[in-house]
Each structure stands twice: as structure tokens, then as C-alpha cells.
Tab-separated table of C-alpha atoms in Angstrom:
chain	number	residue	atom	x	y	z
A	1	ALA	CA	-4.942	-25.266	6.597
A	2	PHE	CA	-3.398	-26.937	9.661
A	3	GLY	CA	-5.282	-24.572	11.972
A	4	ALA	CA	-8.557	-25.185	10.167
A	5	VAL	CA	-8.228	-28.993	10.201
A	6	TYR	CA	-7.404	-29.210	13.901
A	7	ASN	CA	-9.377	-26.115	15.017
A	8	THR	CA	-6.203	-24.582	16.455
A	9	PRO	CA	-5.746	-21.197	14.754
A	10	LEU	CA	-2.715	-20.138	16.812
A	11	ALA	CA	-0.986	-23.455	16.055
A	12	GLY	CA	-1.839	-22.954	12.391
A	13	VAL	CA	-0.232	-19.520	12.505
A	14	ALA	CA	2.842	-21.082	14.130
A	15	VAL	CA	3.183	-23.712	11.382
A	16	ALA	CA	2.840	-21.084	8.659
A	17	ALA	CA	5.225	-18.728	10.453
A	18	PHE	CA	7.875	-21.464	10.856
A	19	ALA	CA	7.587	-22.176	7.125
A	20	TRP	CA	8.015	-18.456	6.459
A	21	VAL	CA	11.111	-18.315	8.704
A	22	GLY	CA	12.690	-21.238	6.852
A	23	LEU	CA	12.054	-19.689	3.458
A	24	ARG	CA	13.331	-16.317	4.687
A	25	HIS	CA	16.509	-17.935	6.048
A	26	TRP	CA	17.153	-19.565	2.655
A	27	GLN	CA	16.376	-16.373	0.707
A	28	ARG	CA	18.737	-14.169	2.743
A	29	ARG	CA	21.690	-16.314	1.682
A	30	ARG	CA	21.026	-15.985	-2.022
A	31	ASN	CA	21.643	-13.189	-4.508
A	32	GLY	CA	20.324	-12.356	-7.946
A	33	PRO	CA	16.986	-13.022	-9.647
A	34	LEU	CA	16.299	-16.234	-7.724
A	35	ALA	CA	16.577	-14.409	-4.400
A	36	GLU	CA	14.266	-11.646	-5.626
A	37	ALA	CA	11.732	-14.214	-6.814
A	38	ALA	CA	11.922	-15.871	-3.390
A	39	ASP	CA	11.372	-12.449	-1.813
A	40	ALA	CA	8.191	-12.035	-3.875
A	41	LEU	CA	7.034	-15.490	-2.760
A	42	LEU	CA	7.767	-14.579	0.865
A	43	GLN	CA	5.657	-11.448	0.582
A	44	THR	CA	2.772	-13.404	-0.936
A	45	VAL	CA	2.942	-16.016	1.828
A	46	SER	CA	3.184	-13.309	4.506
A	47	VAL	CA	0.007	-11.543	3.394
A	48	GLY	CA	-1.729	-14.896	2.954
A	49	ILE	CA	-1.187	-15.802	6.613
A	50	GLY	CA	-2.293	-12.436	7.930
A	51	ALA	CA	0.608	-9.974	7.704
A	52	PRO	CA	-0.768	-6.394	7.704
A	53	VAL	CA	1.369	-5.269	4.748
A	54	GLY	CA	0.375	-4.543	1.153
A	55	ARG	CA	0.178	-7.315	-1.427
A	56	GLU	CA	1.039	-5.205	-4.481
A	57	GLN	CA	4.810	-5.348	-4.214
A	58	ALA	CA	5.285	-9.056	-5.015
A	59	PRO	CA	3.702	-8.807	-8.511
A	60	ARG	CA	5.812	-5.705	-9.163
A	61	ILE	CA	9.010	-7.582	-8.284
A	62	LEU	CA	8.101	-10.488	-10.557
A	63	ALA	CA	7.094	-8.139	-13.383
A	64	ARG	CA	10.431	-6.317	-13.138
A	65	LEU	CA	12.386	-9.592	-13.091
A	66	LEU	CA	10.574	-11.051	-16.084
A	67	THR	CA	10.838	-7.842	-18.107
A	68	ARG	CA	14.531	-7.355	-17.394
A	69	GLY	CA	15.271	-11.002	-18.120
A	70	LEU	CA	13.439	-10.933	-21.448
A	71	LEU	CA	14.902	-7.625	-22.633
A	72	ALA	CA	18.421	-8.628	-21.582
A	73	ARG	CA	18.229	-11.545	-24.009
A	74	LEU	CA	17.122	-9.153	-26.750
A	75	ARG	CA	20.107	-6.871	-26.010
A	76	VAL	CA	17.976	-3.782	-25.453
A	77	THR	CA	19.729	-0.681	-24.097
A	78	GLU	CA	19.745	-0.204	-20.329
A	79	SER	CA	17.717	3.016	-20.515
A	80	ALA	CA	14.976	1.231	-22.470
A	81	VAL	CA	15.084	-1.704	-20.062
A	82	THR	CA	14.547	0.709	-17.158
A	83	VAL	CA	11.505	2.272	-18.831
A	84	PHE	CA	9.931	-1.058	-19.803
A	85	ALA	CA	10.633	-2.566	-16.370
A	86	GLY	CA	9.023	0.445	-14.689
A	87	ALA	CA	6.037	0.214	-17.014
A	88	SER	CA	5.636	-3.483	-16.229
A	89	MET	CA	5.690	-2.748	-12.496
A	90	GLY	CA	2.908	-0.199	-12.925
A	91	ALA	CA	0.983	-2.672	-15.066
A	92	ALA	CA	1.309	-5.333	-12.362
A	93	PHE	CA	-0.004	-2.889	-9.781
A	94	GLY	CA	-2.957	-1.985	-12.009
A	95	ALA	CA	-3.766	-5.655	-12.502
A	96	VAL	CA	-3.685	-6.432	-8.766
A	97	TYR	CA	-6.319	-3.815	-7.882
A	98	ASN	CA	-8.024	-3.552	-11.301
A	99	THR	CA	-7.015	0.119	-11.449
A	100	PRO	CA	-5.511	0.752	-14.910
A	101	LEU	CA	-5.176	4.547	-14.615
A	102	ALA	CA	-3.532	4.170	-11.217
A	103	GLY	CA	-1.168	1.592	-12.724
A	104	VAL	CA	-0.034	4.058	-15.384
A	105	ALA	CA	0.295	6.868	-12.836
A	106	PHE	CA	2.224	4.598	-10.474
A	107	ALA	CA	4.715	3.668	-13.196
A	108	VAL	CA	5.296	7.254	-14.307
A	109	GLU	CA	5.080	9.110	-10.990
A	110	ARG	CA	6.445	6.604	-8.455
A	111	VAL	CA	8.786	4.291	-10.361
A	112	LEU	CA	10.126	6.188	-13.379
A	113	ARG	CA	9.522	9.613	-11.821
A	114	GLY	CA	9.417	11.181	-15.250
A	115	ARG	CA	6.957	13.144	-17.349
A	116	ARG	CA	7.894	12.139	-20.883
A	117	LEU	CA	5.060	11.229	-23.218
A	118	SER	CA	6.888	8.079	-24.338
A	119	GLU	CA	6.954	6.787	-20.746
A	120	VAL	CA	3.235	7.439	-20.314
A	121	LEU	CA	2.440	5.657	-23.594
A	122	ILE	CA	4.600	2.632	-22.753
A	123	ALA	CA	3.100	2.391	-19.267
A	124	GLY	CA	-0.395	2.690	-20.728
A	125	TRP	CA	0.318	-0.028	-23.285
A	126	ALA	CA	1.674	-2.394	-20.629
A	127	THR	CA	-1.261	-1.756	-18.299
A	128	ALA	CA	-3.796	-2.236	-21.098
A	129	ILE	CA	-2.368	-5.731	-21.572
A	130	ALA	CA	-1.927	-6.644	-17.898
A	131	VAL	CA	-5.299	-5.579	-16.491
A	132	PRO	CA	-7.473	-7.822	-18.730
A	133	ILE	CA	-5.127	-10.726	-17.968
A	134	GLY	CA	-5.578	-9.945	-14.292
A	135	TRP	CA	-9.331	-10.445	-14.694
A	136	LEU	CA	-8.612	-14.175	-14.710
A	137	ALA	CA	-7.879	-13.873	-10.976
A	138	VAL	CA	-9.305	-10.467	-9.948
A	139	PRO	CA	-12.977	-9.398	-10.282
A	140	ARG	CA	-13.592	-6.903	-13.083
A	141	GLY	CA	-15.424	-4.405	-10.892
A	142	PRO	CA	-13.935	-1.929	-8.401
A	143	ALA	CA	-12.220	-3.295	-5.313
A	144	PHE	CA	-14.990	-1.861	-3.120
A	145	ALA	CA	-18.694	-2.109	-3.877
A	146	VAL	CA	-19.724	1.107	-2.125
A	147	ALA	CA	-18.721	4.693	-2.948
A	148	PRO	CA	-19.032	7.193	-0.106
A	149	PRO	CA	-21.757	9.822	-0.553
A	150	VAL	CA	-20.439	13.329	-1.186
A	151	ALA	CA	-22.106	16.690	-0.652
A	152	TRP	CA	-20.532	20.029	-1.504
A	153	SER	CA	-20.515	20.866	2.201
A	154	ASP	CA	-18.070	17.979	2.697
A	155	LEU	CA	-15.339	20.064	1.046
A	156	ALA	CA	-15.261	22.120	4.244
A	157	TRP	CA	-13.638	19.091	5.885
A	158	LEU	CA	-10.532	19.732	3.780
A	159	ILE	CA	-9.593	22.519	6.191
A	160	VAL	CA	-8.758	19.746	8.663
A	161	VAL	CA	-8.183	16.777	6.349
A	162	VAL	CA	-5.266	18.204	4.337
A	163	PRO	CA	-3.096	19.333	7.309
A	164	LEU	CA	-3.826	16.064	9.106
A	165	ALA	CA	-2.872	14.133	5.954
A	166	PHE	CA	0.550	15.789	5.934
A	167	VAL	CA	1.126	14.813	9.559
A	168	LEU	CA	-0.090	11.224	9.168
A	169	GLY	CA	1.443	10.696	5.719
A	170	THR	CA	4.862	11.917	6.804
A	171	LEU	CA	4.665	9.837	9.989
A	172	VAL	CA	3.660	6.731	8.015
A	173	ARG	CA	6.532	7.096	5.574
A	174	TRP	CA	9.131	8.033	8.179
A	175	VAL	CA	8.312	5.288	10.682
A	176	TRP	CA	7.686	2.490	8.201
A	177	SER	CA	10.756	3.241	6.074
A	178	ARG	CA	13.007	3.225	9.128
A	179	ALA	CA	11.413	0.090	10.527
A	180	ALA	CA	12.236	-1.646	7.240
A	181	ARG	CA	15.921	-0.785	7.676
A	182	VAL	CA	16.226	-2.529	11.044
A	183	ASN	CA	18.632	-5.484	10.875
A	184	LEU	CA	18.026	-7.876	13.763
A	185	GLY	CA	20.080	-10.816	12.597
A	186	ASP	CA	18.816	-14.296	11.760
A	187	LEU	CA	17.853	-15.556	15.218
A	188	ALA	CA	16.211	-12.358	16.442
A	189	GLU	CA	14.426	-11.924	13.120
A	190	ALA	CA	13.055	-15.468	13.253
A	191	ALA	CA	11.848	-15.018	16.832
A	192	GLY	CA	10.439	-11.592	16.010
A	193	GLY	CA	8.608	-12.943	12.965
A	194	LEU	CA	6.963	-15.702	14.992
A	195	LEU	CA	5.995	-13.243	17.726
A	196	ALA	CA	4.588	-10.772	15.179
A	197	PHE	CA	2.362	-13.409	13.557
A	198	TRP	CA	1.108	-14.622	16.930
A	199	LEU	CA	0.328	-11.071	18.035
A	200	MET	CA	-1.626	-10.507	14.812
A	201	ALA	CA	-3.602	-13.696	15.389
A	202	ALA	CA	-4.408	-12.615	18.940
A	203	ALA	CA	-5.389	-9.087	17.858
A	204	ALA	CA	-7.635	-10.521	15.136
A	205	ILE	CA	-9.798	-12.160	17.798
A	206	VAL	CA	-10.925	-8.676	18.840
A	207	LEU	CA	-10.298	-6.800	15.565
A	208	PRO	CA	-10.758	-9.236	12.661
A	209	GLN	CA	-10.359	-6.397	10.107
A	210	ILE	CA	-6.726	-5.984	11.155
A	211	LEU	CA	-5.614	-9.039	9.174
A	212	GLY	CA	-4.315	-8.526	5.660
A	213	ASN	CA	-3.335	-5.430	3.738
A	214	GLY	CA	-5.982	-3.066	5.131
A	215	LYS	CA	-8.720	-3.673	2.586
A	216	ALA	CA	-11.070	-4.923	5.312
A	217	VAL	CA	-10.578	-1.692	7.289
A	218	VAL	CA	-11.375	0.451	4.253
A	219	ALA	CA	-14.412	-1.693	3.372
A	220	ALA	CA	-15.798	-1.397	6.897
A	221	GLY	CA	-15.243	2.366	6.869
A	222	LEU	CA	-16.956	2.806	3.499
A	223	ALA	CA	-19.928	0.762	4.706
A	224	GLY	CA	-20.231	2.910	7.841
A	225	GLU	CA	-19.653	-0.076	10.106
A	226	LEU	CA	-16.913	1.409	12.297
A	227	GLY	CA	-17.707	2.818	15.700
A	228	LEU	CA	-15.537	5.457	17.343
A	229	TRP	CA	-13.406	3.237	19.571
A	230	GLU	CA	-13.176	0.484	16.994
A	231	ALA	CA	-11.833	3.030	14.480
A	232	VAL	CA	-9.333	4.327	17.048
A	233	LEU	CA	-8.046	0.828	17.792
A	234	LEU	CA	-7.848	-0.174	14.127
A	235	THR	CA	-5.903	2.987	13.237
A	236	VAL	CA	-3.363	2.619	16.033
A	237	VAL	CA	-2.949	-1.155	15.766
A	238	LYS	CA	-2.682	-1.080	11.953
A	239	PHE	CA	0.010	1.595	12.041
A	240	ALA	CA	1.990	-0.197	14.770
A	241	ALA	CA	1.555	-3.656	13.229
A	242	VAL	CA	2.950	-2.616	9.847
A	243	ALA	CA	5.974	-1.049	11.560
A	244	LEU	CA	6.498	-4.197	13.651
A	245	PHE	CA	6.340	-6.522	10.652
A	246	PHE	CA	8.749	-4.362	8.659
A	247	ALA	CA	11.146	-4.269	11.633
A	248	VAL	CA	11.305	-8.079	11.869
A	249	GLY	CA	12.092	-8.424	8.176
A	250	ILE	CA	8.645	-9.089	6.702
A	251	ARG	CA	8.418	-7.037	3.518
A	252	GLY	CA	5.414	-5.824	1.583
A	253	GLY	CA	3.690	-2.786	0.155
A	254	GLN	CA	2.593	0.353	1.950
A	255	ILE	CA	-0.193	1.527	-0.334
A	256	MET	CA	-3.362	-0.096	0.990
A	257	PRO	CA	-2.088	0.003	4.605
A	258	ALA	CA	-1.594	3.782	4.261
A	259	VAL	CA	-5.147	4.186	2.924
A	260	ALA	CA	-6.416	2.056	5.833
A	261	VAL	CA	-4.624	4.198	8.429
A	262	GLY	CA	-6.057	7.358	6.846
A	263	MET	CA	-9.516	5.795	6.610
A	264	GLY	CA	-9.483	4.911	10.284
A	265	ALA	CA	-8.191	8.314	11.372
A	266	GLY	CA	-10.714	10.139	9.177
A	267	THR	CA	-13.543	8.067	10.612
A	268	VAL	CA	-12.409	8.963	14.126
A	269	LEU	CA	-12.260	12.650	13.191
A	270	ALA	CA	-15.739	12.620	11.655
A	271	LEU	CA	-17.355	10.658	14.489
A	272	VAL	CA	-15.913	13.071	17.058
A	273	VAL	CA	-16.951	16.211	15.163
A	274	GLU	CA	-20.269	15.057	13.652
A	275	PRO	CA	-22.362	15.476	16.833
A	276	LEU	CA	-21.262	19.114	16.900
A	277	VAL	CA	-22.083	19.929	13.264
A	278	GLY	CA	-24.857	17.455	12.532
A	279	ALA	CA	-23.119	15.862	9.509
A	280	GLN	CA	-23.361	12.154	8.753
A	281	HIS	CA	-20.570	11.483	6.286
A	282	ALA	CA	-17.894	9.649	8.278
A	283	SER	CA	-17.188	7.336	5.327
A	284	THR	CA	-16.589	10.317	3.032
A	285	VAL	CA	-14.209	12.053	5.414
A	286	GLY	CA	-12.401	8.780	6.089
A	287	PHE	CA	-11.915	8.015	2.403
A	288	MET	CA	-10.756	11.552	1.589
A	289	LEU	CA	-8.188	11.392	4.376
A	290	GLY	CA	-7.103	7.890	3.338
A	291	ILE	CA	-6.349	9.019	-0.223
A	292	ALA	CA	-4.673	12.203	1.041
A	293	VAL	CA	-2.430	10.181	3.381
A	294	LEU	CA	-1.523	7.953	0.435
A	295	ALA	CA	-0.662	11.016	-1.689
A	296	VAL	CA	1.624	12.403	1.020
A	297	SER	CA	3.281	9.124	2.015
A	298	GLN	CA	4.009	8.145	-1.601
A	299	ARG	CA	4.745	11.735	-2.743
A	300	ALA	CA	2.439	10.959	-5.672
A	301	PRO	CA	-0.814	12.977	-5.764
A	302	VAL	CA	-1.756	12.014	-9.343
A	303	PHE	CA	-1.378	8.326	-8.538
A	304	ALA	CA	-3.412	8.732	-5.328
A	305	LEU	CA	-6.205	10.511	-7.228
A	306	CYS	CA	-6.438	7.777	-9.877
A	307	PHE	CA	-6.297	5.053	-7.243
A	308	GLY	CA	-9.049	6.620	-5.157
A	309	VAL	CA	-11.375	7.144	-8.119
A	310	GLU	CA	-10.902	3.584	-9.391
A	311	LEU	CA	-11.187	1.794	-6.041
A	312	VAL	CA	-14.935	2.468	-5.768
A	313	PRO	CA	-17.857	2.718	-8.237
A	314	PHE	CA	-17.421	5.936	-10.193
A	315	SER	CA	-19.002	9.017	-8.637
A	316	PRO	CA	-18.495	12.451	-10.252
A	317	ALA	CA	-18.959	14.183	-6.913
A	318	LEU	CA	-16.385	11.948	-5.212
A	319	ALA	CA	-13.949	12.369	-8.108
A	320	ALA	CA	-14.293	16.159	-7.816
A	321	ALA	CA	-13.755	16.037	-4.041
A	322	LEU	CA	-10.663	13.853	-4.413
A	323	LEU	CA	-9.340	16.133	-7.165
A	324	VAL	CA	-9.558	19.159	-4.871
A	325	THR	CA	-7.974	17.122	-2.072
A	326	VAL	CA	-4.943	15.989	-4.053
A	327	LEU	CA	-4.516	19.422	-5.645
A	328	LEU	CA	-4.137	20.912	-2.173
A	329	VAL	CA	-1.795	18.085	-1.202
A	330	GLY	CA	0.258	18.588	-4.377
A	331	ILE	CA	0.602	22.304	-3.660
A	332	GLY	CA	1.680	21.499	-0.123
A	333	LEU	CA	4.253	18.954	-1.297
A	334	ARG	CA	5.842	21.527	-3.583
A	335	ALA	CA	5.674	24.535	-1.289
A	336	GLY	CA	5.802	22.948	2.160
A	337	PRO	CA	8.673	22.363	4.600
A	338	THR	CA	11.520	19.999	3.752
A	339	PRO	CA	10.240	16.960	5.749
A	340	TRP	CA	7.163	16.848	3.486
A	341	LYS	CA	9.288	16.946	0.315
A	342	ARG	CA	11.843	14.308	1.210
A	343	ARG	CA	11.656	11.056	-0.733
A	344	TRP	CA	12.540	8.445	1.871
A	345	PRO	CA	12.577	5.027	0.176
A	346	ALA	CA	9.302	3.304	0.933
A	347	ALA	CA	9.540	0.183	3.066
A	348	GLY	CA	10.753	-2.790	1.103
A	349	GLU	CA	11.563	-0.661	-1.958
A	350	ARG	CA	14.780	0.221	-3.672
A	351	PRO	CA	15.657	3.907	-3.870
A	352	SER	CA	14.695	3.814	-7.549
A	353	GLY	CA	11.130	3.003	-6.638
A	354	GLY	CA	11.316	-0.730	-7.297
């Protein structure tokens, strides 16, 4: 608001960043539910002022806190509390993106990491309640208005897409998870946070889609608006920016940023190869690679499939293409080398998936 009133965007970023640093300094000296709630607020503020991280983690933290607090008063067993808290986190995710099936899959596959029918039913019940409530703030339709066109010949791209997804997905998870573990100390973290926000503001002058969680990158890719060099820059800068923000203590989700990195890389791949083969489906290849990178980085192919299908208007052909994609990824995750199987904690998450 300061930047808009005085037409000084960099000064506006500085004011917001200083406010973030102050809140972060206060939060780091607190423990318990209040500190976690402050962490969720920090993540919301960070994304609001342009941080390139995902926005889905803050609602998950609040959902877990509220569920645990309520059930603790009812003296529910710890095992039941864990299941209901995990279900509420999946429900919060589904409400944020209006993706109910992905919310259920996220709770079961990423948070609870179980396969019991009771867990699926509880997660489904929680999501069925949360998503309609989310319509008060989130549009009822898919997050993106355009679904990429799919032809059966596009499945041939999987020969390249799936191996590349394993490379990019593993790199995304490895680099971002380690960046999140960097401990710079208060002064260096404050200076690094200010520098990171200023760099994002400067980069946005040339690449406006770089701001936020990556949704703008995916939208531009789906609409076919990305040129070759623009896609290259967005892919590299998005990947590096998320790592930088995690390293200076700015937390957030990885999900939409991972899809954005895959979308950009897939667009680059298609635009380089298309003149040789005469195909014109850069948006399709980009989206397939984005969902495949998400499946590898989260070690959750079922969740990635549901998320990809629900993000865009439903298309049977696209759903079939994504199903084949995540099946190949799932086989690779089970049968591949150890680095592709390892479950490094995602950036900003607890080892339990929270």
C-alpha cells in the first residue's frame, strides 16, 4: 500500500519486508501454538508481498493447530488426533486450490502416509466440509481457465518427460529442503530477507510472472504466452528464488512452485524440439512435466494426478495423459535408484509431513 500511494514500489517492498523481519524476530523467540500461528501469518504476509513460495502451507498449519487444540479438550487419543489433524491439513489444502480430490490424496499420501480406508473416509469427510467453506474466498471453478489440448501423439513426449521429471523433481526437493535448513542467525537472516525481497521486486520489472507462488507462470504456459528465452529465465529464476527465500528463513509451500518449474522447463523442451517435429503443444508438454515434477518432488503420484486434473477444466484426454505420466513416475519411484526414493522433509515441513 505504501508503494502504491507514493508510487515507489521498491520502498513499498522495503516497508513490507521490515515489517516481516520484525514479526519473524518476535516469532523465533516463542514456542508452542502461538509461535506456529505467527509462522502461518508470516508465510501469508511473505506470499502477499511477492515471495515466490507456495501459499498452501499456512492454512495447513492453522488447520492442524485448531484440530489438535479442539481434540485435546475432548481428550481424544493421540492416534486419533494425528489422523484428524492430517485430514484437516488435507482439507485446508483442498480448500485453498478448490481441489477436493487432491486434498484427500494429500492428507492420505503426503501427511498420514497410510492406506487405511478409515483415513481416506475421514480425509474425504473433512475436505467435503472445507471446500464449500473455501468458496467464500476462492472461486468455485478450477484455478486455471484453460486446459492444454492433448493428442495421442503427445504421449510420445513421455519418453523425455518422465526421465527429466526425475532429474528436476529430485533437484527441486534436494536443493529446496537443504536451503530451508540453513541457519544464518538473526542479523544475517534479516539482511538476507530484505535483500531477497528487493531482488524479487527488481526481477519482477522484467519477469512479472515471477512474483507469487508460481501460478502466474503456469497460467502463462497454459495460455501459450511464453517464448523460449522467457521460459528459460522464468524456470531458472523461479528455482533459484525459492531456494534463496528458504535459505534466508522465509517459509512456504513447494507445491505450486514445483509445478511452475516443471511448466517452464517443459515449455523450453517443447519450443526447442517443436521445429524439428512440427508439433504445436508446448502447453501440454509443459503441464505434463510440471505435474510429473510435482509427483517426484513430493513422492506422491496419486496426489499429483488429482491435483493436475482438478487445476484445469476437466478433459478426459488430459486426465488419461496425466494418468499414464504418474503411473510411469510411480513405477520409477518404487523401482528406481535410492536418491529418487528418499523422503527428504520438504522445505518448511516437519518430518511427519506437517
